[in-house]
Short mmCIF file of C-alpha atoms in Angstrom, two decimals:
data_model
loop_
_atom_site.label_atom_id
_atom_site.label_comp_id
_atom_site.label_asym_id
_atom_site.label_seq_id
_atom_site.Cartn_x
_atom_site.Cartn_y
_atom_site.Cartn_z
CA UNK A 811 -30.42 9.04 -54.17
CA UNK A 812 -33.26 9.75 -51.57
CA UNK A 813 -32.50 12.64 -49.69
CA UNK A 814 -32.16 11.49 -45.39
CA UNK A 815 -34.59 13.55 -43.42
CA UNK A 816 -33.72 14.76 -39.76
CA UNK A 817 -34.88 12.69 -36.89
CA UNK A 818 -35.92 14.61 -34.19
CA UNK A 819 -34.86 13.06 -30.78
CA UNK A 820 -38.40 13.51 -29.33
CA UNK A 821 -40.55 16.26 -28.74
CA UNK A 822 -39.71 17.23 -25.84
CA UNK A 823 -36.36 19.31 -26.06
CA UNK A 824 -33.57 17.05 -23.71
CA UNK A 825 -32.71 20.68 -21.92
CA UNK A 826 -35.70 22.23 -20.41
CA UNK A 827 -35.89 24.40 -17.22
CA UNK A 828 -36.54 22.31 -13.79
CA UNK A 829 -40.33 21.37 -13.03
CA UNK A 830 -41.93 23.03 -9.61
CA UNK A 831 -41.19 19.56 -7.98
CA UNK A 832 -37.70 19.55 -8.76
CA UNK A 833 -37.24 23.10 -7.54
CA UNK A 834 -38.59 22.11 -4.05
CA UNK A 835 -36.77 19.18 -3.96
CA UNK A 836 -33.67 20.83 -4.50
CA UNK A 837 -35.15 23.30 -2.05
CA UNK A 838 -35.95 20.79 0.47
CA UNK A 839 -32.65 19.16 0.56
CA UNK A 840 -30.47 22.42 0.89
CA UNK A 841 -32.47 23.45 4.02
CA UNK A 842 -32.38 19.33 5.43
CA UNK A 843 -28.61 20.07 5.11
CA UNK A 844 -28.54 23.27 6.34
CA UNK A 845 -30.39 22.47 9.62
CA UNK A 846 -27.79 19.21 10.18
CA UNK A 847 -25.00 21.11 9.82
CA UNK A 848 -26.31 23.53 12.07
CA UNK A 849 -27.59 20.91 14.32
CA UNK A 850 -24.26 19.56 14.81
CA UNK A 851 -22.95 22.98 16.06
CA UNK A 852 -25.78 23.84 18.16
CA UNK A 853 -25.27 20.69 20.12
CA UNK A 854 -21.63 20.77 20.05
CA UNK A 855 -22.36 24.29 21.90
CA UNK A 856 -24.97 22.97 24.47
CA UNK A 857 -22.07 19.87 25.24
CA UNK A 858 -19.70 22.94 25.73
CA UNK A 859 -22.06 25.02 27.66
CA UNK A 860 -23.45 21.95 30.33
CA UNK A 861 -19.69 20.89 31.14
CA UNK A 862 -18.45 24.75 31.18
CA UNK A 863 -21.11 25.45 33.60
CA UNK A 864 -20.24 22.43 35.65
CA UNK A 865 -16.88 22.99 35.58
CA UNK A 866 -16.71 26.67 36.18
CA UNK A 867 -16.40 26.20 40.11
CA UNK A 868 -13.35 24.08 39.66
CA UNK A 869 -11.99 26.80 37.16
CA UNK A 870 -12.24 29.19 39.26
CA UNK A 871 -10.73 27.72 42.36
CA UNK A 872 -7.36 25.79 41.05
CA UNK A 873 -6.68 28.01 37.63
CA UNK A 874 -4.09 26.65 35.57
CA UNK A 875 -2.37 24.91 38.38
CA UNK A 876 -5.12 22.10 37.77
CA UNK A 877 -3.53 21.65 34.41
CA UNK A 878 0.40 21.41 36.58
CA UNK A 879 -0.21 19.77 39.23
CA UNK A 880 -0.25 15.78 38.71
CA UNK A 881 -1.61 15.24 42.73
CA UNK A 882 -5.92 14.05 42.51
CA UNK A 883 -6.91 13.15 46.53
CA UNK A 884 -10.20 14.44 46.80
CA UNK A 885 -9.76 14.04 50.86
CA UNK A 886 -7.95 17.09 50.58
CA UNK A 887 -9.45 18.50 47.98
CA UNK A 888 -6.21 18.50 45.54
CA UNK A 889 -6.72 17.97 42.43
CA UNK A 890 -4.40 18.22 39.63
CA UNK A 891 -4.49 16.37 35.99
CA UNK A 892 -1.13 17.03 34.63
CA UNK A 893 -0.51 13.01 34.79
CA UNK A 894 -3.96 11.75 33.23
CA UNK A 895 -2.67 14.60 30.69
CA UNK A 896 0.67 12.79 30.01
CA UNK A 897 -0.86 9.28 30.03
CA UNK A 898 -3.40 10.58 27.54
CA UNK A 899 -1.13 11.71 25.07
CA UNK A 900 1.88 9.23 25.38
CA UNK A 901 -0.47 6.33 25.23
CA UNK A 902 -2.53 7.71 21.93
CA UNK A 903 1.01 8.79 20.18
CA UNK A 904 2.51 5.12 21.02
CA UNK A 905 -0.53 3.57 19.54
CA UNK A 906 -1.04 5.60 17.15
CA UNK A 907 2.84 4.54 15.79
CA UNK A 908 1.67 0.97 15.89
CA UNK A 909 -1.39 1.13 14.39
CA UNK A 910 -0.25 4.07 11.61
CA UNK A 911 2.61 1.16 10.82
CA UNK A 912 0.22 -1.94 10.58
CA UNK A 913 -2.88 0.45 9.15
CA UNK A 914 -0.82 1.44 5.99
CA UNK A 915 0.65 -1.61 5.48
CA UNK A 916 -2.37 -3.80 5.56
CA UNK A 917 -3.59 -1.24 3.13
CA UNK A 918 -0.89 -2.04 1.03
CA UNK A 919 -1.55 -5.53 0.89
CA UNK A 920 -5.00 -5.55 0.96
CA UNK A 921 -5.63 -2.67 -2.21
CA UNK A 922 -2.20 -3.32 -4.63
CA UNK A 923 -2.96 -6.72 -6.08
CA UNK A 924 -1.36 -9.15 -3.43
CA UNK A 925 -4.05 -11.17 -3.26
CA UNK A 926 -7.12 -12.30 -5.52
CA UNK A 927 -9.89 -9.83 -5.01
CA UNK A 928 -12.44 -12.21 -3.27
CA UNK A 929 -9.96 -13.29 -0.52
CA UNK A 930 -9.11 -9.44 -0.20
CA UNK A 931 -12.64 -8.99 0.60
CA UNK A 932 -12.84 -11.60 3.08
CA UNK A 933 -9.28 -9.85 4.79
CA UNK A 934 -11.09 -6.73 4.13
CA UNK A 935 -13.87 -7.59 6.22
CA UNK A 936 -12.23 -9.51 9.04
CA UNK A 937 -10.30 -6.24 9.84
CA UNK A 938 -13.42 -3.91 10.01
CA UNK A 939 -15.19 -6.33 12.25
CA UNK A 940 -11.94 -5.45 14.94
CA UNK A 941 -14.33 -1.96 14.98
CA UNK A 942 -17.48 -3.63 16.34
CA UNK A 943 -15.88 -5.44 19.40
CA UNK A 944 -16.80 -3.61 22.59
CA UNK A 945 -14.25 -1.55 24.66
CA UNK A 946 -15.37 -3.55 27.78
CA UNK A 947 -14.27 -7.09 25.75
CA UNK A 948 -10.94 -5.95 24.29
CA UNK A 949 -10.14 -4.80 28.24
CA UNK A 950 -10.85 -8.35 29.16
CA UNK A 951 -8.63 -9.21 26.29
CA UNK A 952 -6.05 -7.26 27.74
CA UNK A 953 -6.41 -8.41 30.88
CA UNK A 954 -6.07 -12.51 30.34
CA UNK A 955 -4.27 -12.71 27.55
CA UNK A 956 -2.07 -9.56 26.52
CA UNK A 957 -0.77 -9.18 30.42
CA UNK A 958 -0.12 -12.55 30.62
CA UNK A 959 1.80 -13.36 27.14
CA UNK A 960 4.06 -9.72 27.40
CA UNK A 961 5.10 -11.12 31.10
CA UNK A 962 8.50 -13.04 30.07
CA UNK A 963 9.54 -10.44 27.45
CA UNK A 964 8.95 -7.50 30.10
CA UNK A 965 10.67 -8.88 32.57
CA UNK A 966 13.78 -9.86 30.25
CA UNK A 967 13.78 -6.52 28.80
CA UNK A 968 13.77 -4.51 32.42
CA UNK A 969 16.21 -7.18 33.75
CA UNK A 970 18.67 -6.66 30.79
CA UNK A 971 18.05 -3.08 29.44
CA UNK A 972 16.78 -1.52 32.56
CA UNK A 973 18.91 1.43 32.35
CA UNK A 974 16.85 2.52 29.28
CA UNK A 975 13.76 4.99 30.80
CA UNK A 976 11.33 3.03 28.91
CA UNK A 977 12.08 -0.18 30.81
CA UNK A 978 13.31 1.44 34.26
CA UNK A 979 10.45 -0.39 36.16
CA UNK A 980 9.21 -4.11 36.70
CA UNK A 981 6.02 -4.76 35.05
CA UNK A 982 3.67 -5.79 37.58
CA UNK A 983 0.73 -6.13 35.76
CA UNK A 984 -1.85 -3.79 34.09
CA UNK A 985 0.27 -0.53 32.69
CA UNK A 986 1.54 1.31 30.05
CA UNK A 987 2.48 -1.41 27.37
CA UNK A 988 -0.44 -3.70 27.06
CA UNK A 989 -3.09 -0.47 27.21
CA UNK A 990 -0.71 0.96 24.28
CA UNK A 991 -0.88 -2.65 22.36
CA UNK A 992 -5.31 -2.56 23.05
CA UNK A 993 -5.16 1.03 22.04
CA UNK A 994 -3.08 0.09 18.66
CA UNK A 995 -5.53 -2.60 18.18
CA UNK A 996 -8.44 -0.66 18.54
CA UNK A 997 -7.35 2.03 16.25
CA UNK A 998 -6.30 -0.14 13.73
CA UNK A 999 -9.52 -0.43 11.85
CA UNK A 1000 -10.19 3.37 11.45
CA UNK A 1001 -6.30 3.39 9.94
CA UNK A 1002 -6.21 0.74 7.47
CA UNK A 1003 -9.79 1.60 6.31
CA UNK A 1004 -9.28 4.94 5.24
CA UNK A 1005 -5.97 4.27 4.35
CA UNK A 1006 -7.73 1.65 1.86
CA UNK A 1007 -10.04 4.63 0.42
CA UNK A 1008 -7.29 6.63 -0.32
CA UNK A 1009 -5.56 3.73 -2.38
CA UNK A 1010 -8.05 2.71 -4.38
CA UNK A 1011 -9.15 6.32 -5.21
CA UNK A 1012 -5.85 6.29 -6.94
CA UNK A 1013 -6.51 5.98 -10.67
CA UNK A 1014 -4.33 2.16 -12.37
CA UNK A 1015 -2.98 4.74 -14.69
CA UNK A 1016 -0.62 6.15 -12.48
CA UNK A 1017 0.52 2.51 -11.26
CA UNK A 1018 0.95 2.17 -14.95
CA UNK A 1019 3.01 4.93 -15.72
CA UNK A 1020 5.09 4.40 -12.76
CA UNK A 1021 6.09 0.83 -14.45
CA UNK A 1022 6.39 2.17 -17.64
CA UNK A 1023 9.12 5.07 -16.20
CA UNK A 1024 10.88 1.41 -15.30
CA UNK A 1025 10.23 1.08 -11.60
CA UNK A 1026 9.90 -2.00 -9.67
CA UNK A 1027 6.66 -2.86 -8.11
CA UNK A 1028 7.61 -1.96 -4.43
CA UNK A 1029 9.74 1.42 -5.69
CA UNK A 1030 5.73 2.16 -7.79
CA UNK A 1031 4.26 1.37 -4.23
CA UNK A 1032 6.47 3.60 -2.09
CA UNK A 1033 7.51 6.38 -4.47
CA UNK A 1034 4.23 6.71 -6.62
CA UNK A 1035 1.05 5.19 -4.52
CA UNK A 1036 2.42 6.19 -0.80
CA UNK A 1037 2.98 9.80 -1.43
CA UNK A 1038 0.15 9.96 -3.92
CA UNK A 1039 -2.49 8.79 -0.79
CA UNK A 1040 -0.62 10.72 1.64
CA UNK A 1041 -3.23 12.89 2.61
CA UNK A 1042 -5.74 10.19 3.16
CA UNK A 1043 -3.45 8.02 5.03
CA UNK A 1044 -2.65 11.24 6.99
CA UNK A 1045 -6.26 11.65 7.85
CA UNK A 1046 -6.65 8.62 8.92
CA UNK A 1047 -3.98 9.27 11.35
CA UNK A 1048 -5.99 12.09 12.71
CA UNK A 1049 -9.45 9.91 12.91
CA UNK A 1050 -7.33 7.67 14.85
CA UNK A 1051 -5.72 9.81 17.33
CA UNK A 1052 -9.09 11.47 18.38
CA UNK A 1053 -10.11 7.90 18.75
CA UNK A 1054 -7.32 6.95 20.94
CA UNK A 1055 -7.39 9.73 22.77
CA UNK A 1056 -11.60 9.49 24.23
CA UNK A 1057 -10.95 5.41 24.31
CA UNK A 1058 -12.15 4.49 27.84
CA UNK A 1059 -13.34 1.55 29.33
CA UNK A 1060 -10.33 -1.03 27.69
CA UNK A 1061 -7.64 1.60 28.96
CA UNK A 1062 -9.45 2.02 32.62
CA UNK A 1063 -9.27 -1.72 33.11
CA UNK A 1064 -5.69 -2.39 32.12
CA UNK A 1065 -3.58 1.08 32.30
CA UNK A 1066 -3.63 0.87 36.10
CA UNK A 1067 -5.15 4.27 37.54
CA UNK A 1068 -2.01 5.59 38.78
CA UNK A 1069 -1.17 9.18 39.09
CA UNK A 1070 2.25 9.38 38.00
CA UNK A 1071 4.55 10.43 34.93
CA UNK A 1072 6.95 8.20 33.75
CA UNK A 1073 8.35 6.86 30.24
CA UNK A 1074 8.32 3.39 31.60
CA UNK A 1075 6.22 1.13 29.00
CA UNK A 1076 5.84 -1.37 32.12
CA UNK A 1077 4.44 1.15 34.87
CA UNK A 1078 0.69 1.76 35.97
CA UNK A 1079 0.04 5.10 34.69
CA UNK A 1080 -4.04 7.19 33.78
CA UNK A 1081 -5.95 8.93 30.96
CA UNK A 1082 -8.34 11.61 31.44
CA UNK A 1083 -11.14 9.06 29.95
CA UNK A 1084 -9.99 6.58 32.56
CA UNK A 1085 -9.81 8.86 35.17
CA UNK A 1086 -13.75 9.91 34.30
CA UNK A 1087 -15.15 5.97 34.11
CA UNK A 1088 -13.34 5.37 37.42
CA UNK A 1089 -14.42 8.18 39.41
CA UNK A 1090 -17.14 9.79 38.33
CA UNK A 1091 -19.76 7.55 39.70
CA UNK A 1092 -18.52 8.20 43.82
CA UNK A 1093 -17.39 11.42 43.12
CA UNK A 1094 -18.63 14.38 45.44
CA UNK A 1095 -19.28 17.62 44.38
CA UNK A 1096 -16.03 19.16 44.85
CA UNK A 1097 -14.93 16.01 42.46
CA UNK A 1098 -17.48 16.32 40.14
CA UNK A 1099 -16.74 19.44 39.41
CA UNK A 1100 -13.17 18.93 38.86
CA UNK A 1101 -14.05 15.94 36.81
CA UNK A 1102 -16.12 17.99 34.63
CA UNK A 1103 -12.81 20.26 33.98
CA UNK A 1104 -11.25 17.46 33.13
CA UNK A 1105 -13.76 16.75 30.55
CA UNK A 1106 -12.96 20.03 29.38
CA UNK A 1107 -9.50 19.42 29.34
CA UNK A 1108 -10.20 16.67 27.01
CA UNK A 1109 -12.22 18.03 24.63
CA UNK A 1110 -10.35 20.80 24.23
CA UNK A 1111 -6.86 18.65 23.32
CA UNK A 1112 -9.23 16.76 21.18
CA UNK A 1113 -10.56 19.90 19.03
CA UNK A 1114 -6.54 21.34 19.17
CA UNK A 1115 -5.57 17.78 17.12
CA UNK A 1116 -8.32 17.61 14.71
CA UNK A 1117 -8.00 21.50 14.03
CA UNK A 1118 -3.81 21.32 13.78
CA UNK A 1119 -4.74 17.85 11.21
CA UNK A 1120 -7.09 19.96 8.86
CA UNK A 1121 -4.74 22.77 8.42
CA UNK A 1122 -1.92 20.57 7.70
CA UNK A 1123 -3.88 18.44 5.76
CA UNK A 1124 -5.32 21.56 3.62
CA UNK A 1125 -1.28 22.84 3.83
CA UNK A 1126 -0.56 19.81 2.30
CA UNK A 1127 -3.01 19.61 -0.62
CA UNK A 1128 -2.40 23.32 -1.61
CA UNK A 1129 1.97 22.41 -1.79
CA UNK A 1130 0.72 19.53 -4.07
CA UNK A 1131 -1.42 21.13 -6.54
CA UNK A 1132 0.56 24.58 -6.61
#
């Protein structure tokens, strides 16, 4: 019997040490990411450092009481944000329920086998094109046809349930309500798409052991995929509140520009992105200056939601894997 001889793979040994080219390419791309990452702070800083020093007047003159005081009438030089505050935040959390419901659930449909892949693409598709319409168009939107269609159910709902706070006032018009429904609209993209990511990073397996414990396909959906995406569908969440909350044009055309607090969904109420588009172009300097602590104002909420997410997102990963 003929004795087999070795084969050799080829000369050249498969692990060898990494040529001069390799090294600088390697090289090369640490320091490209280096310098964007530190790119990204440095202008994050010089954003910070233009509107501090802008602001810094207004600082100094009203204090916190700019942050309490919900009166803006620059011919008496009062100015207070504590209303463009409220608006800001009850309109983002509002739409942010709307579009967190609709988000997940179109994620649902769209990544656990409810339809045949290619018509899931074209669904797919048709919601990620909602993120390329202009603010400016979905205000128009708002204004002819959202307005307009929420009319008779407004009106029935403060005529019958007006003793409720969030229908205590007739809905004349631009407010609260259709700027929340715009808002959920425009955030829905940025929640089902991640939402989607974090589905279909799920490995089948785990749908398949879930139906092989001898759960139905909803309880696998709920109790298995749900929690197991949590955390993306929870980021998502956060990408879409910080998008809600710097949304400007759509919400200064139909939220109504009004200074006041109220839980009516059917009063005229302001953001502090609103109350920048509106007024910054005839402001004076005593206004621009407060506008520019305004801007402050918002960035700073902004950077306290996206902060409180990552910690509670990184909370949340650590209670799952410990």
């Amino acid at each position: 019997m003929a004795q087999l001889k070795p084969t050799l793979l080829s000369e050249k040994s498969i692990s060898q040490n990494p040529t001069g080219a390799e090294y600088a390419t390697d090289r090369g791309f640490r320091g490209l990411a280096l310098a964007s990452g530190v790119g990204a702070i440095l202008l994050l800083v010089a954003v910070l450092i233009v509107i501090g020093a802008e602001a810094l007047p207004a600082i100094s003159k009203h204090g916190f009481s700019f942050l309490t005081s919900a009166v803006w009438a620059p011919g008496r030089n009062e100015f207070g944000i504590l209303a463009e505050i409220w608006g800001t935040l009850y309109s983002s959390i509002l739409a942010l329920l709307i579009a967190g419901f609709f988000g997940v659930a179109i994620s649902i449909f769209l990544t656990q086998d409810f339809l045949p892949p290619a018509l899931a693409q074209v669904f797919r598709t048709i919601v990620e094109m909602l993120a390329a319409i202009p603010s400016v168009v979905y205000g128009l939107w708002g204004i002819f046809v959202v307005i307009p269609a929420i009319r008779p159910l407004a009106n029935w709902l403060h005529e019958y349930l007006g003793f409720i706070p969030f229908f205590g006032t007739s809905y004349g018009g631009p407010g609260m309500a259709p700027a929340v429904i715009v808002l959920a609209i425009m955030v829905l993209p940025t929640v089902a798409a991640i939402s989607q990511d974090a589905f279909r990073l799920i490995p089948y397996k785990v749908k398949e052991a879930a139906y092989g414990m001898g759960t139905t396909r909803w309880e696998a959906i709920l109790k298995v995929m749900v929690p197991t995406a949590a955390n993306g569908i929870f980021a998502s969440l956060v990408l879409g509140f910080g998008r809600a909350l710097g949304e400007t044009m759509a919400l200064a055309m139909i939220i109504g520009n009004a200074n006041q607090i109220s839980l009516s969904l059917f009063s005229p109420a302001n953001t502090l992105a609103s109350l920048l588009a509106s007024t910054f172009p005839e402001a004076g300097q005593l206004e621009r200056e407060a506008l520019m602590f305004a801007a402050l104002t918002l960035l700073f909420i902004t950077f306290i939601v996206n902060v409180a997410g990552t910690i509670i997102m990184a909370f949340a990963s650590k209670q799952q894997t410990s």
